[in-house]
Coordinates of C-alpha atoms and ligand atoms in Angstrom, one line a residue:
X1 CA 27.7 103.9 171.7
X2 CA 26.8 105.5 175.0
X3 CA 24.8 108.7 174.6
X4 CA 26.8 110.3 177.4
X5 CA 29.9 109.9 175.3
X6 CA 28.4 110.8 172.0
X7 CA 28.0 114.1 170.2
X8 CA 24.3 114.6 169.6
X9 CA 23.4 118.3 169.7
X10 CA 19.6 118.0 169.6
X11 CA 17.6 121.2 169.4
X12 CA 14.6 121.8 171.6
X13 CA 13.0 124.4 169.4
X14 CA 12.0 124.2 165.8
X15 CA 14.6 126.1 163.7
X16 CA 12.9 128.9 162.0
X17 CA 14.8 128.6 158.7
X18 CA 13.5 125.0 158.0
X19 CA 10.4 125.0 155.7
X20 CA 9.9 121.3 155.4
X21 CA 9.8 118.5 157.9
X22 CA 12.9 116.6 156.9
X23 CA 15.1 119.7 157.1
X24 CA 13.5 120.6 160.5
X25 CA 14.0 117.1 161.9
X26 CA 17.6 116.8 160.6
X27 CA 18.5 120.0 162.4
X28 CA 16.6 119.1 165.5
X29 CA 18.1 115.6 165.7
X30 CA 21.6 117.1 165.5
X31 CA 22.4 115.5 162.1
X32 CA 23.6 118.4 160.1
X33 CA 24.7 122.0 160.5
X34 CA 24.6 124.6 157.8
X35 CA 28.1 125.8 157.0
X36 CA 26.9 128.3 154.3
X37 CA 24.0 128.5 151.9
X38 CA 23.4 124.9 150.6
X39 CA 26.5 123.6 152.2
X40 CA 26.4 121.4 155.3
X41 CA 28.6 119.8 157.9
X42 CA 27.4 116.2 158.6
X43 CA 27.4 115.8 162.4
X44 CA 28.0 112.2 163.7
X45 CA 24.4 111.0 163.5
X46 CA 23.8 112.4 160.0
X47 CA 27.2 111.1 158.9
X48 CA 26.3 107.6 160.1
X49 CA 23.0 107.6 158.1
X50 CA 24.9 109.0 155.1
X51 CA 27.3 106.1 155.2
X52 CA 24.5 103.6 155.5
X53 CA 22.8 105.0 152.4
X54 CA 26.2 105.0 150.6
X55 CA 26.8 101.4 151.6
X56 CA 23.5 100.2 150.2
X57 CA 24.3 102.0 147.0
X58 CA 27.7 100.4 146.8
X59 CA 26.3 97.0 147.5
X60 CA 23.7 97.2 144.9
X61 CA 26.0 98.6 142.3
X62 CA 28.6 96.0 142.8
X63 CA 25.9 93.3 142.7
X64 CA 24.9 94.6 139.3
X65 CA 28.5 94.2 138.2
X66 CA 29.5 97.8 138.2
X67 CA 33.0 98.8 139.2
X68 CA 33.7 101.3 142.1
X69 CA 36.4 104.0 141.8
X70 CA 36.9 107.6 142.8
X71 CA 37.5 110.7 140.8
X72 CA 38.4 114.1 142.2
X73 CA 36.0 117.0 142.9
X74 CA 38.1 119.6 141.1
X75 CA 38.4 119.2 137.4
X76 CA 40.2 121.0 134.6
X77 CA 38.1 123.2 132.3
X78 CA 40.0 121.8 129.3
X79 CA 38.1 118.6 129.3
X80 CA 34.8 120.5 129.4
X81 CA 35.9 122.6 126.5
X82 CA 36.4 119.4 124.5
X83 CA 32.8 118.3 125.0
X84 CA 31.5 121.9 124.5
X85 CA 29.9 121.9 128.0
X86 CA 32.2 124.5 129.5
X87 CA 30.2 127.2 127.9
X88 CA 26.9 125.4 127.8
X89 CA 26.6 124.6 131.5
X90 CA 26.0 128.1 132.7
X91 CA 26.0 129.7 136.1
X92 CA 25.4 126.5 138.0
X93 CA 29.0 125.6 137.4
X94 CA 31.4 126.9 140.1
X95 CA 34.5 128.1 138.2
X96 CA 37.8 128.5 139.9
X97 CA 41.2 129.5 138.8
X98 CA 44.4 128.1 140.4
X99 CA 47.6 130.1 141.2
X100 CA 48.8 129.6 137.6
X101 CA 45.7 131.1 136.2
X102 CA 44.4 127.7 134.9
X103 CA 40.7 127.4 134.7
X104 CA 39.3 124.7 137.0
X105 CA 35.8 123.9 138.2
X106 CA 34.2 122.0 141.0
X107 CA 32.6 119.1 139.2
X108 CA 28.8 119.2 138.9
X109 CA 29.0 115.7 137.2
X110 CA 31.7 113.6 135.6
X111 CA 31.0 112.6 132.0
X112 CA 34.0 114.4 130.7
X113 CA 36.5 113.1 133.3
X114 CA 35.4 109.5 133.0
X115 CA 35.4 109.7 129.2
X116 CA 39.0 110.9 129.4
X117 CA 40.0 108.0 131.7
X118 CA 38.3 105.6 129.3
X119 CA 39.9 106.9 126.1
X120 CA 43.4 106.8 127.8
X121 CA 43.2 103.1 128.7
X122 CA 40.6 101.2 126.8
X123 CA 41.2 100.4 123.2
X124 CA 39.3 97.2 122.3
X125 CA 35.8 96.0 122.0
X126 CA 37.0 93.0 124.0
X127 CA 37.1 95.2 127.2
X128 CA 33.4 96.0 126.9
X129 CA 30.9 96.1 128.4
X130 CA 32.2 98.2 131.3
X131 CA 30.4 100.3 133.9
X132 CA 32.4 102.5 136.3
X133 CA 31.0 104.5 139.1
X134 CA 31.9 106.5 142.1
X135 CA 30.3 108.3 145.0
X136 CA 31.7 111.7 145.3
X137 CA 30.7 115.3 146.3
X138 CA 29.4 117.5 143.6
X139 CA 28.8 121.2 143.4
X140 CA 26.1 123.0 141.6
X141 CA 25.7 126.7 142.3
X142 CA 21.9 126.4 142.6
X143 CA 20.2 129.8 142.4
X144 CA 17.9 128.8 145.3
X145 CA 19.5 126.2 147.6
X146 CA 16.7 125.1 149.9
X147 CA 15.1 122.4 152.0
X148 CA 18.3 121.5 153.6
X149 CA 20.1 118.6 151.9
X150 CA 17.3 118.2 149.5
X151 CA 18.5 121.0 147.2
X152 CA 22.0 121.7 148.3
X153 CA 24.9 123.3 146.4
X154 CA 27.4 120.7 147.7
X155 CA 25.8 117.3 147.6
X156 CA 26.9 113.7 147.5
X157 CA 26.0 111.8 144.4
X158 CA 26.6 108.3 143.0
X159 CA 27.3 108.7 139.4
X160 CA 27.9 105.7 137.1
X161 CA 28.9 105.6 133.5
X162 CA 28.5 102.7 131.1
X163 CA 30.7 102.1 128.0
X164 CA 29.3 99.8 125.4
X165 CA 30.0 98.8 121.8
X166 CA 26.5 99.1 120.5
X167 CA 23.3 101.0 121.3
X168 CA 21.7 97.6 122.1
X169 CA 24.3 96.9 124.7
X170 CA 24.1 100.4 126.2
X171 CA 20.3 99.9 126.5
X172 CA 20.9 96.8 128.5
X173 CA 23.2 98.8 130.8
X174 CA 20.4 101.3 131.1
X175 CA 17.9 98.6 132.1
X176 CA 20.4 97.0 134.5
X177 CA 20.7 100.4 136.2
X178 CA 16.9 100.7 136.4
X179 CA 16.7 97.3 138.1
X180 CA 19.5 97.9 140.5
X181 CA 17.9 101.3 141.5
X182 CA 14.6 99.7 142.2
X183 CA 16.4 97.3 144.6
X184 CA 18.5 100.1 146.1
X185 CA 15.5 102.3 147.0
X186 CA 13.5 99.5 148.4
X187 CA 16.3 98.5 150.7
X188 CA 16.1 102.0 152.1
X189 CA 12.4 101.6 152.8
X190 CA 11.4 103.8 149.9
X191 CA 9.1 103.5 146.9
X192 CA 10.8 105.4 144.0
X193 CA 8.8 105.3 140.8
X194 CA 10.6 105.5 137.5
X195 CA 9.1 108.3 135.3
X196 CA 9.8 109.5 131.8
X197 CA 11.8 112.7 132.1
X198 CA 13.9 115.2 130.3
X199 CA 17.6 115.0 129.5
X200 CA 18.5 118.5 130.7
X201 CA 22.2 119.5 130.6
X202 CA 23.3 115.8 130.6
X203 CA 21.6 115.2 127.3
X204 CA 19.8 112.3 125.6
X205 CA 16.1 111.8 125.2
X206 CA 16.2 108.3 126.7
X207 CA 15.9 109.0 130.4
X208 CA 14.0 108.2 133.5
X209 CA 13.8 109.9 136.8
X210 CA 13.1 108.0 140.1
X211 CA 10.6 109.8 142.2
X212 CA 9.5 109.4 145.8
X213 CA 6.0 110.7 146.2
X214 CA 5.8 113.5 148.8
X215 CA 3.8 116.7 149.1
X216 CA 7.0 118.6 149.7
X217 CA 8.6 117.3 146.5
X218 CA 9.8 119.9 144.0
X219 CA 8.6 118.1 140.9
X220 CA 5.0 117.8 139.7
X221 CA 4.3 114.3 138.5
X222 CA 1.4 112.6 136.6
X223 CA 0.8 108.9 136.8
X224 CA -1.5 106.0 136.6
X225 CA -2.2 104.8 140.2
X226 CA -1.4 101.3 139.2
X227 CA 2.3 102.1 139.2
X228 CA 2.2 102.5 143.0
X229 CA 1.1 98.8 143.3
X230 CA 4.4 97.6 141.9
X231 CA 7.2 96.4 144.2
X232 CA 10.5 94.8 143.4
X233 CA 10.7 92.7 146.5
X234 CA 13.4 90.2 147.0
X235 CA 13.4 88.6 143.5
X236 CA 16.6 87.3 142.3
X237 CA 17.8 88.9 139.1
X238 CA 20.6 87.8 136.8
X239 CA 22.0 91.2 135.8
X240 CA 23.7 89.8 132.7
X241 CA 20.4 88.6 131.4
X242 CA 19.1 91.0 128.7
X243 CA 15.6 89.4 128.9
X244 CA 15.3 89.6 132.7
X245 CA 16.4 93.3 132.9
X246 CA 14.2 94.2 129.9
X247 CA 11.1 92.6 131.4
X248 CA 11.6 94.4 134.7
X249 CA 11.9 97.7 132.8
X250 CA 8.7 96.9 130.9
X251 CA 6.9 96.0 134.1
X252 CA 7.8 99.2 135.8
X253 CA 7.6 101.7 132.9
X254 CA 4.7 100.5 130.7
X255 CA 2.1 102.5 132.7
X256 CA 1.8 106.3 132.4
X257 CA 4.2 108.0 134.8
X258 CA 5.8 111.3 133.8
X259 CA 7.3 114.5 135.2
X260 CA 5.8 117.8 134.2
X261 CA 8.6 118.2 131.6
X262 CA 7.4 115.3 129.5
X263 CA 3.8 115.2 130.6
X264 CA 1.4 114.6 127.6
X265 CA -2.2 115.6 128.6
X266 CA -3.7 113.8 125.6
X267 CA -2.1 110.5 126.6
X268 CA -2.9 111.0 130.3
X269 CA -6.6 111.4 129.4
X270 CA -6.6 107.9 128.0
X271 CA -6.1 106.4 131.5
X272 CA -9.4 105.7 133.3
X273 CA -10.3 108.8 135.3
X274 CA -10.2 107.1 138.7
X275 CA -6.6 106.0 138.1
X276 CA -5.2 109.4 137.1
X277 CA -3.0 111.0 139.7
X278 CA -1.4 114.4 139.9
X279 CA 1.0 114.7 142.7
X280 CA 4.4 115.9 143.8
X281 CA 7.7 113.9 144.1
X282 CA 11.3 114.1 145.1
X283 CA 13.7 113.1 142.4
X284 CA 16.2 110.7 144.0
X285 CA 17.9 109.4 140.9
X286 CA 18.1 109.6 137.1
X287 CA 19.4 107.4 134.4
X288 CA 20.4 108.4 130.9
X289 CA 21.3 106.9 127.6
X290 CA 23.0 109.5 125.4
X291 CA 24.8 107.4 122.8
X292 CA 27.9 109.0 121.5
X293 CA 27.3 112.6 122.7
X294 CA 30.6 112.6 124.7
X295 CA 32.6 109.8 123.1
X296 CA 32.4 111.3 119.6
X297 CA 33.7 114.9 120.4
X298 CA 36.2 113.5 122.9
X299 CA 37.5 110.6 120.7
X300 CA 36.5 107.8 123.0
X301 CA 36.7 104.9 120.5
X302 CA 37.5 101.3 120.6
X303 CA 38.6 98.9 117.9
X304 CA 35.6 97.0 116.7
X305 CA 35.6 93.4 115.5
X306 CA 36.6 94.5 112.0
X307 CA 39.5 96.5 113.4
X308 CA 38.0 99.9 112.7
X309 CA 37.6 102.5 115.5
X310 CA 34.0 103.1 116.7
X311 CA 32.9 105.6 119.3
X312 CA 31.4 103.9 122.3
X313 CA 27.8 104.2 123.4
X314 CA 27.4 105.7 126.8
X315 CA 24.9 106.5 129.5
X316 CA 25.2 108.0 132.9
X317 CA 23.2 107.1 136.0
X318 CA 22.9 109.1 139.2
X319 CA 21.6 108.6 142.7
X320 CA 21.2 111.6 145.0
X321 CA 22.9 110.0 148.0
X322 CA 22.6 113.0 150.4
X323 CA 19.2 114.0 149.1
X324 CA 18.0 110.5 149.9
X325 CA 18.3 111.2 153.6
X326 CA 15.8 114.0 153.3
X327 CA 13.5 111.9 151.1
X328 CA 13.5 109.0 153.6
X329 CA 12.6 111.4 156.4
X330 CA 9.8 113.0 154.3
X331 CA 8.4 109.5 153.7
X332 CA 8.9 108.2 157.3
X333 CA 8.2 110.4 160.3
X334 CA 5.5 111.4 162.7
X335 CA 4.9 114.5 164.9
X336 CA 7.5 113.2 167.5
X337 CA 10.3 112.8 165.0
X338 CA 12.0 110.5 162.5
X339 CA 11.2 106.8 162.0
X340 CA 14.2 105.2 160.3
X341 CA 13.6 102.2 158.1
X342 CA 15.7 99.3 159.4
X343 CA 18.0 99.4 156.3
X344 CA 19.4 102.9 157.1
X345 CA 19.0 103.4 160.8
X346 CA 22.0 105.0 162.4
X347 CA 21.8 102.6 165.4
X348 CA 19.8 99.4 165.3
X349 CA 18.3 99.7 168.8
X350 CA 18.1 102.2 171.6
X351 CA 18.5 101.2 175.2
X352 CA 16.8 103.4 177.7
X353 CA 17.7 103.0 181.4
X354 CA 14.9 104.4 183.5
X355 CA 16.9 104.5 186.6
X356 CA 20.5 105.4 185.9
X357 CA 22.6 104.7 189.0
X358 CA 20.5 101.8 190.2
X359 CA 23.0 98.9 190.3
X360 CA 20.6 96.3 188.9
X361 CA 19.3 98.5 186.1
X362 CA 22.8 99.6 185.1
X363 CA 24.0 96.0 185.0
X364 CA 21.1 94.9 183.0
X365 CA 21.7 97.6 180.5
X366 CA 25.4 96.8 180.2
X367 CA 24.5 93.2 179.6
X368 CA 22.0 94.1 176.9
X369 CA 24.5 96.3 175.3
X370 CA 27.1 93.5 175.2
X371 CA 24.6 90.9 174.0
X372 CA 23.3 93.2 171.1
X373 CA 26.9 94.0 170.1
X374 CA 27.8 90.3 170.2
X375 CA 25.2 89.5 167.5
X376 CA 26.6 92.2 165.3
X377 CA 24.2 95.0 166.2
X378 CA 25.0 98.6 167.1
X379 CA 23.0 99.8 170.1
X380 CA 22.7 103.4 171.4
X381 CA 22.5 103.4 175.1
X382 CA 21.0 106.4 176.8
X383 CA 23.0 106.3 180.0
X384 CA 22.4 109.9 180.9
X385 CA 21.1 111.0 184.3
X386 CA 17.9 112.3 182.9
X387 CA 14.1 111.9 183.4
X388 CA 12.5 109.0 181.5
X389 CA 10.3 111.5 179.6
X390 CA 13.4 113.3 178.2
X391 CA 15.1 110.1 177.2
X392 CA 12.0 108.9 175.4
X393 CA 11.6 112.2 173.6
X394 CA 15.2 112.0 172.4
X395 CA 14.8 108.4 171.2
X396 CA 11.6 109.3 169.4
X397 CA 13.2 112.4 167.8
X398 CA 16.2 110.5 166.4
X399 CA 14.0 107.7 165.3
X400 CA 15.7 104.4 166.0
X401 CA 13.2 101.8 164.9
X402 CA 13.5 99.7 168.1
X403 CA 13.9 100.6 171.7
X404 CA 14.5 98.5 174.8
X405 CA 13.4 100.1 178.0
X406 CA 15.0 98.8 181.3
X407 CA 13.7 99.7 184.7
X408 CA 13.8 98.3 188.2
X409 CA 10.1 97.3 188.2
X410 CA 10.4 95.2 185.1
X411 CA 13.6 93.6 186.2
X412 CA 11.9 92.4 189.4
X413 CA 9.7 90.3 187.0
X414 CA 12.7 89.4 184.8
X415 CA 11.5 91.5 181.9
X416 CA 12.4 94.5 179.8
X417 CA 10.2 96.3 177.3
X418 CA 10.7 96.2 173.5
X419 CA 9.0 99.0 171.6
X420 CA 8.5 99.6 168.0
X421 CA 9.0 103.3 167.0
X422 CA 6.7 102.8 164.0
X423 CA 3.7 101.3 165.6
X424 CA 4.3 102.3 169.2
X425 CA 3.5 98.8 170.3
X426 CA 5.4 97.4 173.3
X427 CA 5.9 93.9 174.6
X428 CA 7.5 92.7 177.8
X429 CA 10.0 89.9 177.6
X430 CA 13.2 88.6 179.2
X431 CA 16.3 90.5 178.0
X432 CA 17.7 87.5 176.1
X433 CA 14.4 87.2 174.2
X434 CA 14.4 90.9 173.4
X435 CA 18.0 90.6 171.9
X436 CA 17.0 87.5 169.9
X437 CA 13.9 89.3 168.5
X438 CA 15.8 92.4 167.5
X439 CA 18.5 90.2 165.8
X440 CA 15.8 88.4 163.9
X441 CA 14.3 91.6 162.7
X442 CA 17.6 92.7 161.2
X443 CA 18.6 89.4 159.7
X444 CA 17.2 90.1 156.2
X445 CA 19.2 93.4 156.1
X446 CA 22.3 91.6 157.4
X447 CA 22.1 89.1 154.6
X448 CA 21.0 91.6 151.9
X449 CA 24.2 91.9 150.0
X450 CA 27.8 90.8 149.7
X451 CA 29.8 93.6 151.2
X452 CA 31.6 95.8 148.7
X453 CA 34.6 96.3 150.9
X454 CA 36.1 94.3 153.7
X455 CA 34.0 94.4 156.9
X456 CA 34.1 92.0 159.8
X457 CA 32.3 88.9 158.7
X458 CA 28.9 88.4 160.2
X459 CA 28.9 91.9 161.5
X460 CA 26.7 94.9 160.8
X461 CA 29.5 97.3 161.5
X462 CA 30.5 99.3 158.5
X463 CA 34.0 100.8 158.5
X464 CA 32.7 103.7 160.5
Ligands
5CA501 N1 25.5 112.7 135.3 C1 24.1 112.4 135.6 C2 23.9 111.1 136.1 S1 25.3 110.4 136.8 C3 23.6 113.5 136.6 O1 24.2 114.4 137.0 N2 22.3 113.3 136.8 S2 21.4 114.3 137.7 O2 21.6 115.7 137.4 O3 20.0 113.9 137.5 O4 21.8 114.2 139.2 C4 21.6 112.9 139.8 C5 20.9 113.0 141.1 O5 21.6 113.9 142.0 C6 19.5 113.6 141.0 O6 18.5 112.7 140.6 C7 19.2 114.1 142.4 O7 18.7 113.1 143.2 C8 20.6 114.5 142.9 N3 20.8 116.0 142.8 C9 20.9 116.8 141.8 N4 21.0 118.0 142.1 C10 21.0 118.1 143.5 C11 21.1 119.1 144.5 N5 21.2 120.4 144.1 N6 21.1 118.7 145.8 C12 20.9 117.4 146.1 N7 20.8 116.4 145.3 C13 20.9 116.7 144.0

């Protein structure tokens, strides 16, 4: 992409309405525009990151054996009457009636809809276990939408639902989700800590929230500092292995880590004082096991081995896809702007031409652009007729992790400059070497997962 041809409406001034840094930077970097309270348009740069986050979620879900699908945003109230939640859910549910006076709602979550699909088509224990998921817009009429995409009214969520014959199988599904989530967040450059939580309107008392520690987080959290030493890394997991998933769950949840809703001061006191931490966190996901809470009232049964109908054991598992963008920025920025982790960056590498219009510099940039594209990377080339300072400021603001700077002086010596956004360190090297180095940096991300839908082989380009 050439910046002169792109739509990147950056703001020079800090928008007054933004209270936290991620909201401020998303507005300044031209990623989102508020359409109405808690509802946003995703401008091209923001949309690109959203798709990257979504792709990682898809890749890790399909890796865990979960099946992608898509359900609608608008749902009939009838299903929610069956589960009893139409009355229970309260004012957060946006209720609509259609021209025939039928009660509809904009889905805040999908337990009822998925249970209806399941009961219509699945009859036998032989079809289990099964986990279906989708990534779809949700609406919750939050009383105080704030912090940009962090607490929106319309937001993108991955929600997955497991159907199992027994509680034991459903707990394996729960553990499998926990493992896949650890991998998912780490690929986005985040540490998200599973913490004991409260079931809320979804239900069940077997639930963990995943929290990214951040001063601006809305949840108060209490934990043993040892939990922050844990990383999932690149370990290979057999998701069908009950033992392997269970042992990861134990490793990541055996130390004290709770949100304020489940915090137990007496238990907390038992941790050595120097390891006790009270902090704030951003909830980027939550997993639930709730047994037969929906299957029983809605009649979602399968024939067991003895031929008798049994209600299935279920759980649901959510990731805040759009909220994650805010969380990533909260965790990774400096006073000049965003610093994208390689896994979710909207473009892999910026190219800054210090002397636009200089034949040699222009040619060198075009060549770099072609070479980066040829190895499957997506560069953003700042080809505008602007001062170098302005170009650097834009690149720093939008946060591409790598930048190649091209100018007549360097070219005389046969070199360009490769700069890391994170460390600020630069090195001079021949253009081919710079391309090789950037390709090498992205290789692990390139190989991270089998793609969940057709994409050009050996290419980073998603379907965007
Ligand atoms: N049905 C279950 C799991 S699929 C469910 O709805 N869980 S949830 O309520 O915990 O939501 C899942 C995730 O969506 C949360 O962890 C959070 O990251 C995100 N989320 C929830 N409300 C909002 C909101 N108002 N704005 C942005 N993200 C939100």
